[in-house]
């Protein structure tokens, strides 16, 4: 596993004053380890890029004016609007103490057989949580998917990483090839269905009303005679 050197300064601006650090183009952070003091840090943003935007796990050689320390990147916080890193945590490493971390999962082998047959590749787990001594930290977990057919998957139980304890459910799928999705024909809109439906026959009652109206108009004299006789 490769190491990355991170040049950092001890930070005096803490709490809300950390905004001043960001205004200067630097990112505030902390270093912590069992039995050691917590050290507020600050580094140039570009120094974190190789640690944040990577598909590998790195051991960090943290260099301060008063010495060096071994660490891993434990957490990074991002601005929800700009997606710019605004804070980072480094966890110190001790040679005799196991560390828990997430290791990236990288797919190799090119296009799977199942995909060439029309299936869809699903990369389900992009990181796997493990526990091990610092010297056994894997930089990444490679999965060869070239022989993966349709309805086939690689599970956590299929992993074999020496000197590493995997802290995931053994039945969880890491990657799979699934059958293509079949799209059903959409039903015709209700408006079209209504337009195609046969029209209802005219109501007979309408004709009766018209006839009754005509008959009523043809007998005005009879109505007058009834009034005279009365």
PDB file of C-alpha atoms in Angstrom:
ATOM      1  CA  UNK A   1       0.000   0.000   0.000  1.00  0.00           C
ATOM      2  CA  UNK A   2       1.304   3.400  -0.978  1.00  0.00           C
ATOM      3  CA  UNK A   3       1.915   6.294   1.399  1.00  0.00           C
ATOM      4  CA  UNK A   4       1.182   9.968   0.825  1.00  0.00           C
ATOM      5  CA  UNK A   5       3.045  12.786   2.514  1.00  0.00           C
ATOM      6  CA  UNK A   6       0.816  15.533   3.905  1.00  0.00           C
ATOM      7  CA  UNK A   7       2.467  18.768   4.983  1.00  0.00           C
ATOM      8  CA  UNK A   8       0.314  20.460   7.648  1.00  0.00           C
ATOM      9  CA  UNK A   9       0.402  23.289  10.150  1.00  0.00           C
ATOM     10  CA  UNK A  10      -0.924  23.378  13.672  1.00  0.00           C
ATOM     11  CA  UNK A  11      -4.078  25.472  13.701  1.00  0.00           C
ATOM     12  CA  UNK A  12      -4.704  28.150  16.308  1.00  0.00           C
ATOM     13  CA  UNK A  13      -8.077  29.281  14.926  1.00  0.00           C
ATOM     14  CA  UNK A  14     -10.642  26.850  16.339  1.00  0.00           C
ATOM     15  CA  UNK A  15     -14.432  26.758  16.542  1.00  0.00           C
ATOM     16  CA  UNK A  16     -16.151  29.538  14.595  1.00  0.00           C
ATOM     17  CA  UNK A  17     -12.776  31.119  13.942  1.00  0.00           C
ATOM     18  CA  UNK A  18     -12.074  28.263  11.497  1.00  0.00           C
ATOM     19  CA  UNK A  19     -13.978  30.295   8.892  1.00  0.00           C
ATOM     20  CA  UNK A  20     -10.930  32.536   8.719  1.00  0.00           C
ATOM     21  CA  UNK A  21      -8.823  29.521   7.748  1.00  0.00           C
ATOM     22  CA  UNK A  22     -11.144  28.712   4.853  1.00  0.00           C
ATOM     23  CA  UNK A  23     -11.092  32.338   3.744  1.00  0.00           C
ATOM     24  CA  UNK A  24      -7.326  31.974   3.373  1.00  0.00           C
ATOM     25  CA  UNK A  25      -7.788  29.028   0.990  1.00  0.00           C
ATOM     26  CA  UNK A  26      -6.952  26.354   3.558  1.00  0.00           C
ATOM     27  CA  UNK A  27      -8.984  23.487   5.001  1.00  0.00           C
ATOM     28  CA  UNK A  28      -9.195  22.984   8.785  1.00  0.00           C
ATOM     29  CA  UNK A  29      -8.915  19.522  10.261  1.00  0.00           C
ATOM     30  CA  UNK A  30      -7.900  17.492  13.296  1.00  0.00           C
ATOM     31  CA  UNK A  31      -5.543  14.649  14.094  1.00  0.00           C
ATOM     32  CA  UNK A  32      -6.465  12.244  16.903  1.00  0.00           C
ATOM     33  CA  UNK A  33      -5.150   8.937  18.239  1.00  0.00           C
ATOM     34  CA  UNK A  34      -5.507   6.784  21.338  1.00  0.00           C
ATOM     35  CA  UNK A  35      -3.390   8.134  24.159  1.00  0.00           C
ATOM     36  CA  UNK A  36      -2.335  11.246  22.233  1.00  0.00           C
ATOM     37  CA  UNK A  37      -3.401  14.858  22.229  1.00  0.00           C
ATOM     38  CA  UNK A  38      -5.826  16.028  19.572  1.00  0.00           C
ATOM     39  CA  UNK A  39      -4.059  18.381  17.176  1.00  0.00           C
ATOM     40  CA  UNK A  40      -5.996  21.026  15.212  1.00  0.00           C
ATOM     41  CA  UNK A  41      -4.555  21.226  11.681  1.00  0.00           C
ATOM     42  CA  UNK A  42      -4.797  23.259   8.535  1.00  0.00           C
ATOM     43  CA  UNK A  43      -3.629  22.359   5.019  1.00  0.00           C
ATOM     44  CA  UNK A  44      -3.943  23.865   1.525  1.00  0.00           C
ATOM     45  CA  UNK A  45      -6.996  22.492  -0.304  1.00  0.00           C
ATOM     46  CA  UNK A  46      -4.867  21.048  -3.109  1.00  0.00           C
ATOM     47  CA  UNK A  47      -3.000  18.918  -0.583  1.00  0.00           C
ATOM     48  CA  UNK A  48      -6.194  16.978   0.187  1.00  0.00           C
ATOM     49  CA  UNK A  49      -7.185  16.289  -3.419  1.00  0.00           C
ATOM     50  CA  UNK A  50      -4.984  13.194  -3.754  1.00  0.00           C
ATOM     51  CA  UNK A  51      -6.556  11.776  -0.574  1.00  0.00           C
ATOM     52  CA  UNK A  52     -10.192  12.610  -1.329  1.00  0.00           C
ATOM     53  CA  UNK A  53     -10.484  11.985  -5.055  1.00  0.00           C
ATOM     54  CA  UNK A  54      -8.976   8.514  -5.286  1.00  0.00           C
ATOM     55  CA  UNK A  55     -10.027   4.879  -5.592  1.00  0.00           C
ATOM     56  CA  UNK A  56      -7.354   3.688  -3.164  1.00  0.00           C
ATOM     57  CA  UNK A  57      -6.683   3.719   0.557  1.00  0.00           C
ATOM     58  CA  UNK A  58      -3.485   5.491   1.571  1.00  0.00           C
ATOM     59  CA  UNK A  59      -1.449   5.633   4.750  1.00  0.00           C
ATOM     60  CA  UNK A  60      -0.626   9.278   5.412  1.00  0.00           C
ATOM     61  CA  UNK A  61       2.718  10.483   6.628  1.00  0.00           C
ATOM     62  CA  UNK A  62       1.634  13.629   8.444  1.00  0.00           C
ATOM     63  CA  UNK A  63       4.502  16.074   8.634  1.00  0.00           C
ATOM     64  CA  UNK A  64       4.450  18.838  11.219  1.00  0.00           C
ATOM     65  CA  UNK A  65       7.225  21.201  12.273  1.00  0.00           C
ATOM     66  CA  UNK A  66       7.766  19.201  15.450  1.00  0.00           C
ATOM     67  CA  UNK A  67       7.693  15.707  13.949  1.00  0.00           C
ATOM     68  CA  UNK A  68       5.812  13.161  11.800  1.00  0.00           C
ATOM     69  CA  UNK A  69       2.887  10.837  12.466  1.00  0.00           C
ATOM     70  CA  UNK A  70       1.210   7.972  10.609  1.00  0.00           C
ATOM     71  CA  UNK A  71      -2.515   8.340   9.967  1.00  0.00           C
ATOM     72  CA  UNK A  72      -5.417   7.531   7.667  1.00  0.00           C
ATOM     73  CA  UNK A  73      -8.129   9.829   6.403  1.00  0.00           C
ATOM     74  CA  UNK A  74     -11.119   9.027   8.584  1.00  0.00           C
ATOM     75  CA  UNK A  75     -13.690  11.576   7.430  1.00  0.00           C
ATOM     76  CA  UNK A  76     -14.197  14.572   5.148  1.00  0.00           C
ATOM     77  CA  UNK A  77     -17.055  17.079   5.383  1.00  0.00           C
ATOM     78  CA  UNK A  78     -18.248  18.904   2.269  1.00  0.00           C
ATOM     79  CA  UNK A  79     -20.173  22.110   1.750  1.00  0.00           C
ATOM     80  CA  UNK A  80     -23.694  21.055   0.642  1.00  0.00           C
ATOM     81  CA  UNK A  81     -23.843  23.845  -1.954  1.00  0.00           C
ATOM     82  CA  UNK A  82     -20.336  24.086  -3.424  1.00  0.00           C
ATOM     83  CA  UNK A  83     -19.240  20.480  -2.658  1.00  0.00           C
ATOM     84  CA  UNK A  84     -15.945  21.947  -1.465  1.00  0.00           C
ATOM     85  CA  UNK A  85     -14.232  20.162   1.452  1.00  0.00           C
ATOM     86  CA  UNK A  86     -14.632  22.185   4.637  1.00  0.00           C
ATOM     87  CA  UNK A  87     -13.157  19.889   7.314  1.00  0.00           C
ATOM     88  CA  UNK A  88     -11.207  16.630   7.602  1.00  0.00           C
ATOM     89  CA  UNK A  89     -10.341  14.098  10.311  1.00  0.00           C
ATOM     90  CA  UNK A  90      -7.114  12.103  10.484  1.00  0.00           C
ATOM     91  CA  UNK A  91      -6.884   9.034  12.714  1.00  0.00           C
ATOM     92  CA  UNK A  92      -3.445   8.175  14.021  1.00  0.00           C
ATOM     93  CA  UNK A  93      -2.067   4.670  13.520  1.00  0.00           C
ATOM     94  CA  UNK A  94      -0.137   2.470  15.917  1.00  0.00           C
ATOM     95  CA  UNK A  95       1.725  -0.557  14.599  1.00  0.00           C
ATOM     96  CA  UNK A  96       0.317  -2.896  17.271  1.00  0.00           C
ATOM     97  CA  UNK A  97      -3.285  -1.628  17.174  1.00  0.00           C
ATOM     98  CA  UNK A  98      -5.923  -2.727  14.657  1.00  0.00           C
ATOM     99  CA  UNK A  99      -7.790  -0.045  12.776  1.00  0.00           C
ATOM    100  CA  UNK A 100     -11.279  -0.135  11.237  1.00  0.00           C
ATOM    101  CA  UNK A 101     -11.705   1.497   7.851  1.00  0.00           C
ATOM    102  CA  UNK A 102     -13.471   1.251   4.508  1.00  0.00           C
ATOM    103  CA  UNK A 103     -11.529  -0.015   1.496  1.00  0.00           C
ATOM    104  CA  UNK A 104     -12.607   0.924  -2.061  1.00  0.00           C
ATOM    105  CA  UNK A 105     -13.907  -1.824  -4.370  1.00  0.00           C
ATOM    106  CA  UNK A 106     -12.570  -1.624  -7.939  1.00  0.00           C
ATOM    107  CA  UNK A 107     -13.945  -3.681 -10.852  1.00  0.00           C
ATOM    108  CA  UNK A 108     -11.467  -5.202 -13.299  1.00  0.00           C
ATOM    109  CA  UNK A 109     -11.560  -7.596 -16.266  1.00  0.00           C
ATOM    110  CA  UNK A 110     -13.396  -5.418 -18.734  1.00  0.00           C
ATOM    111  CA  UNK A 111     -16.956  -6.095 -19.926  1.00  0.00           C
ATOM    112  CA  UNK A 112     -18.589  -9.125 -18.244  1.00  0.00           C
ATOM    113  CA  UNK A 113     -19.989 -11.985 -20.351  1.00  0.00           C
ATOM    114  CA  UNK A 114     -23.477 -11.268 -19.056  1.00  0.00           C
ATOM    115  CA  UNK A 115     -23.321  -7.663 -20.237  1.00  0.00           C
ATOM    116  CA  UNK A 116     -22.267  -8.783 -23.724  1.00  0.00           C
ATOM    117  CA  UNK A 117     -25.350 -11.020 -23.690  1.00  0.00           C
ATOM    118  CA  UNK A 118     -27.598  -8.052 -22.932  1.00  0.00           C
ATOM    119  CA  UNK A 119     -27.522  -7.918 -19.134  1.00  0.00           C
ATOM    120  CA  UNK A 120     -26.879  -4.878 -16.943  1.00  0.00           C
ATOM    121  CA  UNK A 121     -23.895  -4.532 -14.596  1.00  0.00           C
ATOM    122  CA  UNK A 122     -24.713  -3.320 -11.078  1.00  0.00           C
ATOM    123  CA  UNK A 123     -21.832  -2.175  -8.831  1.00  0.00           C
ATOM    124  CA  UNK A 124     -23.649  -2.459  -5.510  1.00  0.00           C
ATOM    125  CA  UNK A 125     -20.957  -1.939  -2.850  1.00  0.00           C
ATOM    126  CA  UNK A 126     -18.244   0.610  -3.616  1.00  0.00           C
ATOM    127  CA  UNK A 127     -16.490   0.199  -0.251  1.00  0.00           C
ATOM    128  CA  UNK A 128     -16.033  -2.668   2.211  1.00  0.00           C
ATOM    129  CA  UNK A 129     -15.487  -2.142   5.934  1.00  0.00           C
ATOM    130  CA  UNK A 130     -12.543  -4.108   7.330  1.00  0.00           C
ATOM    131  CA  UNK A 131     -10.384  -4.344  10.440  1.00  0.00           C
ATOM    132  CA  UNK A 132      -6.655  -5.052  10.432  1.00  0.00           C
ATOM    133  CA  UNK A 133      -3.237  -3.897  11.573  1.00  0.00           C
ATOM    134  CA  UNK A 134      -1.865  -0.853   9.717  1.00  0.00           C
ATOM    135  CA  UNK A 135       0.728  -2.944   7.846  1.00  0.00           C
ATOM    136  CA  UNK A 136      -2.046  -5.119   6.373  1.00  0.00           C
ATOM    137  CA  UNK A 137      -4.327  -2.335   5.136  1.00  0.00           C
ATOM    138  CA  UNK A 138      -5.216  -3.144   1.500  1.00  0.00           C
ATOM    139  CA  UNK A 139      -5.031  -0.218  -0.893  1.00  0.00           C
ATOM    140  CA  UNK A 140      -8.153  -1.493  -2.671  1.00  0.00           C
ATOM    141  CA  UNK A 141     -10.203  -4.617  -3.309  1.00  0.00           C
ATOM    142  CA  UNK A 142     -10.159  -5.742  -6.951  1.00  0.00           C
ATOM    143  CA  UNK A 143     -13.000  -7.831  -8.385  1.00  0.00           C
ATOM    144  CA  UNK A 144     -12.556  -9.497 -11.765  1.00  0.00           C
ATOM    145  CA  UNK A 145     -16.005  -9.445 -13.357  1.00  0.00           C
ATOM    146  CA  UNK A 146     -15.060 -10.753 -16.819  1.00  0.00           C
ATOM    147  CA  UNK A 147     -16.739 -14.159 -16.297  1.00  0.00           C
ATOM    148  CA  UNK A 148     -19.850 -12.828 -14.576  1.00  0.00           C
ATOM    149  CA  UNK A 149     -22.974 -14.038 -16.403  1.00  0.00           C
ATOM    150  CA  UNK A 150     -26.592 -12.903 -16.237  1.00  0.00           C
ATOM    151  CA  UNK A 151     -28.157 -13.508 -12.804  1.00  0.00           C
ATOM    152  CA  UNK A 152     -24.696 -14.048 -11.310  1.00  0.00           C
ATOM    153  CA  UNK A 153     -23.077 -12.040  -8.505  1.00  0.00           C
ATOM    154  CA  UNK A 154     -19.950 -11.749  -6.391  1.00  0.00           C
ATOM    155  CA  UNK A 155     -20.720 -11.726  -2.670  1.00  0.00           C
ATOM    156  CA  UNK A 156     -18.787 -10.619   0.391  1.00  0.00           C
ATOM    157  CA  UNK A 157     -18.241 -14.286   1.274  1.00  0.00           C
ATOM    158  CA  UNK A 158     -16.254 -14.681  -1.959  1.00  0.00           C
ATOM    159  CA  UNK A 159     -13.549 -12.279  -0.780  1.00  0.00           C
ATOM    160  CA  UNK A 160     -10.230 -13.629   0.450  1.00  0.00           C
ATOM    161  CA  UNK A 161      -8.021 -10.918   1.943  1.00  0.00           C
ATOM    162  CA  UNK A 162      -5.107 -12.204   4.049  1.00  0.00           C
ATOM    163  CA  UNK A 163      -4.756 -10.857   7.606  1.00  0.00           C
ATOM    164  CA  UNK A 164      -7.932  -8.785   7.267  1.00  0.00           C
ATOM    165  CA  UNK A 165     -11.259  -9.200   9.055  1.00  0.00           C
ATOM    166  CA  UNK A 166     -14.246  -8.236   6.900  1.00  0.00           C
ATOM    167  CA  UNK A 167     -16.983  -6.433   8.815  1.00  0.00           C
ATOM    168  CA  UNK A 168     -19.821  -6.820   6.320  1.00  0.00           C
ATOM    169  CA  UNK A 169     -22.682  -9.327   6.028  1.00  0.00           C
ATOM    170  CA  UNK A 170     -21.372 -12.362   4.152  1.00  0.00           C
ATOM    171  CA  UNK A 171     -24.494 -12.633   1.954  1.00  0.00           C
ATOM    172  CA  UNK A 172     -24.322  -9.048   0.696  1.00  0.00           C
ATOM    173  CA  UNK A 173     -23.675  -8.676  -3.033  1.00  0.00           C
ATOM    174  CA  UNK A 174     -20.725  -6.594  -4.180  1.00  0.00           C
ATOM    175  CA  UNK A 175     -21.462  -6.656  -7.910  1.00  0.00           C
ATOM    176  CA  UNK A 176     -24.019  -8.442 -10.088  1.00  0.00           C
ATOM    177  CA  UNK A 177     -25.242  -8.786 -13.666  1.00  0.00           C
ATOM    178  CA  UNK A 178     -29.021  -8.629 -13.920  1.00  0.00           C
ATOM    179  CA  UNK A 179     -31.369  -9.268 -16.868  1.00  0.00           C
ATOM    180  CA  UNK A 180     -32.327  -6.275 -19.002  1.00  0.00           C
ATOM    181  CA  UNK A 181     -35.418  -4.394 -17.941  1.00  0.00           C
ATOM    182  CA  UNK A 182     -38.433  -5.102 -20.169  1.00  0.00           C
ATOM    183  CA  UNK A 183     -40.585  -2.035 -20.664  1.00  0.00           C
ATOM    184  CA  UNK A 184     -44.314  -2.703 -20.870  1.00  0.00           C
ATOM    185  CA  UNK A 185     -46.363  -0.918 -23.490  1.00  0.00           C
ATOM    186  CA  UNK A 186     -48.064   2.075 -21.998  1.00  0.00           C
ATOM    187  CA  UNK A 187     -51.839   1.934 -21.857  1.00  0.00           C
ATOM    188  CA  UNK A 188     -53.705   4.322 -24.135  1.00  0.00           C
ATOM    189  CA  UNK A 189     -54.602   7.570 -22.399  1.00  0.00           C
ATOM    190  CA  UNK A 190     -58.075   7.756 -20.944  1.00  0.00           C
ATOM    191  CA  UNK A 191     -58.970  10.548 -23.338  1.00  0.00           C
ATOM    192  CA  UNK A 192     -58.121   8.417 -26.367  1.00  0.00           C
ATOM    193  CA  UNK A 193     -60.038   5.480 -24.949  1.00  0.00           C
ATOM    194  CA  UNK A 194     -63.062   7.680 -24.407  1.00  0.00           C
ATOM    195  CA  UNK A 195     -62.852   9.007 -27.958  1.00  0.00           C
ATOM    196  CA  UNK A 196     -62.742   5.492 -29.392  1.00  0.00           C
ATOM    197  CA  UNK A 197     -65.708   4.275 -27.305  1.00  0.00           C
ATOM    198  CA  UNK A 198     -69.057   3.968 -29.210  1.00  0.00           C
ATOM    199  CA  UNK A 199     -71.456   6.857 -28.701  1.00  0.00           C
ATOM    200  CA  UNK A 200     -74.557   6.215 -26.630  1.00  0.00           C
ATOM    201  CA  UNK A 201     -77.914   6.162 -28.593  1.00  0.00           C
ATOM    202  CA  UNK A 202     -80.083   9.236 -28.272  1.00  0.00           C
ATOM    203  CA  UNK A 203     -82.449   9.121 -25.344  1.00  0.00           C
ATOM    204  CA  UNK A 204     -85.989   8.375 -26.506  1.00  0.00           C
ATOM    205  CA  UNK A 205     -87.334  10.661 -23.819  1.00  0.00           C
ATOM    206  CA  UNK A 206     -86.039  13.669 -25.709  1.00  0.00           C
ATOM    207  CA  UNK A 207     -88.338  12.884 -28.603  1.00  0.00           C
ATOM    208  CA  UNK A 208     -91.294  12.425 -26.316  1.00  0.00           C
ATOM    209  CA  UNK A 209     -90.772  15.806 -24.766  1.00  0.00           C
ATOM    210  CA  UNK A 210     -90.692  17.404 -28.186  1.00  0.00           C
ATOM    211  CA  UNK A 211     -93.926  15.683 -29.170  1.00  0.00           C
ATOM    212  CA  UNK A 212     -95.597  16.681 -25.933  1.00  0.00           C
ATOM    213  CA  UNK A 213     -94.567  20.254 -26.553  1.00  0.00           C
ATOM    214  CA  UNK A 214     -96.020  20.139 -30.081  1.00  0.00           C
ATOM    215  CA  UNK A 215     -99.276  18.687 -28.893  1.00  0.00           C
ATOM    216  CA  UNK A 216     -99.578  21.354 -26.213  1.00  0.00           C
ATOM    217  CA  UNK A 217     -99.231  24.079 -28.821  1.00  0.00           C
ATOM    218  CA  UNK A 218    -101.895  22.494 -31.106  1.00  0.00           C
ATOM    219  CA  UNK A 219    -104.716  22.672 -28.526  1.00  0.00           C
ATOM    220  CA  UNK A 220    -104.980  26.310 -27.389  1.00  0.00           C
ATOM    221  CA  UNK A 221    -108.701  26.525 -28.417  1.00  0.00           C
ATOM    222  CA  UNK A 222    -109.668  23.493 -26.374  1.00  0.00           C
ATOM    223  CA  UNK A 223    -108.123  25.096 -23.321  1.00  0.00           C
ATOM    224  CA  UNK A 224    -110.120  28.283 -23.943  1.00  0.00           C
ATOM    225  CA  UNK A 225    -113.386  26.404 -24.282  1.00  0.00           C
ATOM    226  CA  UNK A 226    -112.764  24.690 -20.952  1.00  0.00           C
ATOM    227  CA  UNK A 227    -112.381  28.104 -19.331  1.00  0.00           C
ATOM    228  CA  UNK A 228    -115.757  29.357 -20.830  1.00  0.00           C
ATOM    229  CA  UNK A 229    -117.645  26.296 -19.718  1.00  0.00           C
ATOM    230  CA  UNK A 230    -116.251  26.759 -16.258  1.00  0.00           C
TER     231      UNK A 230
END
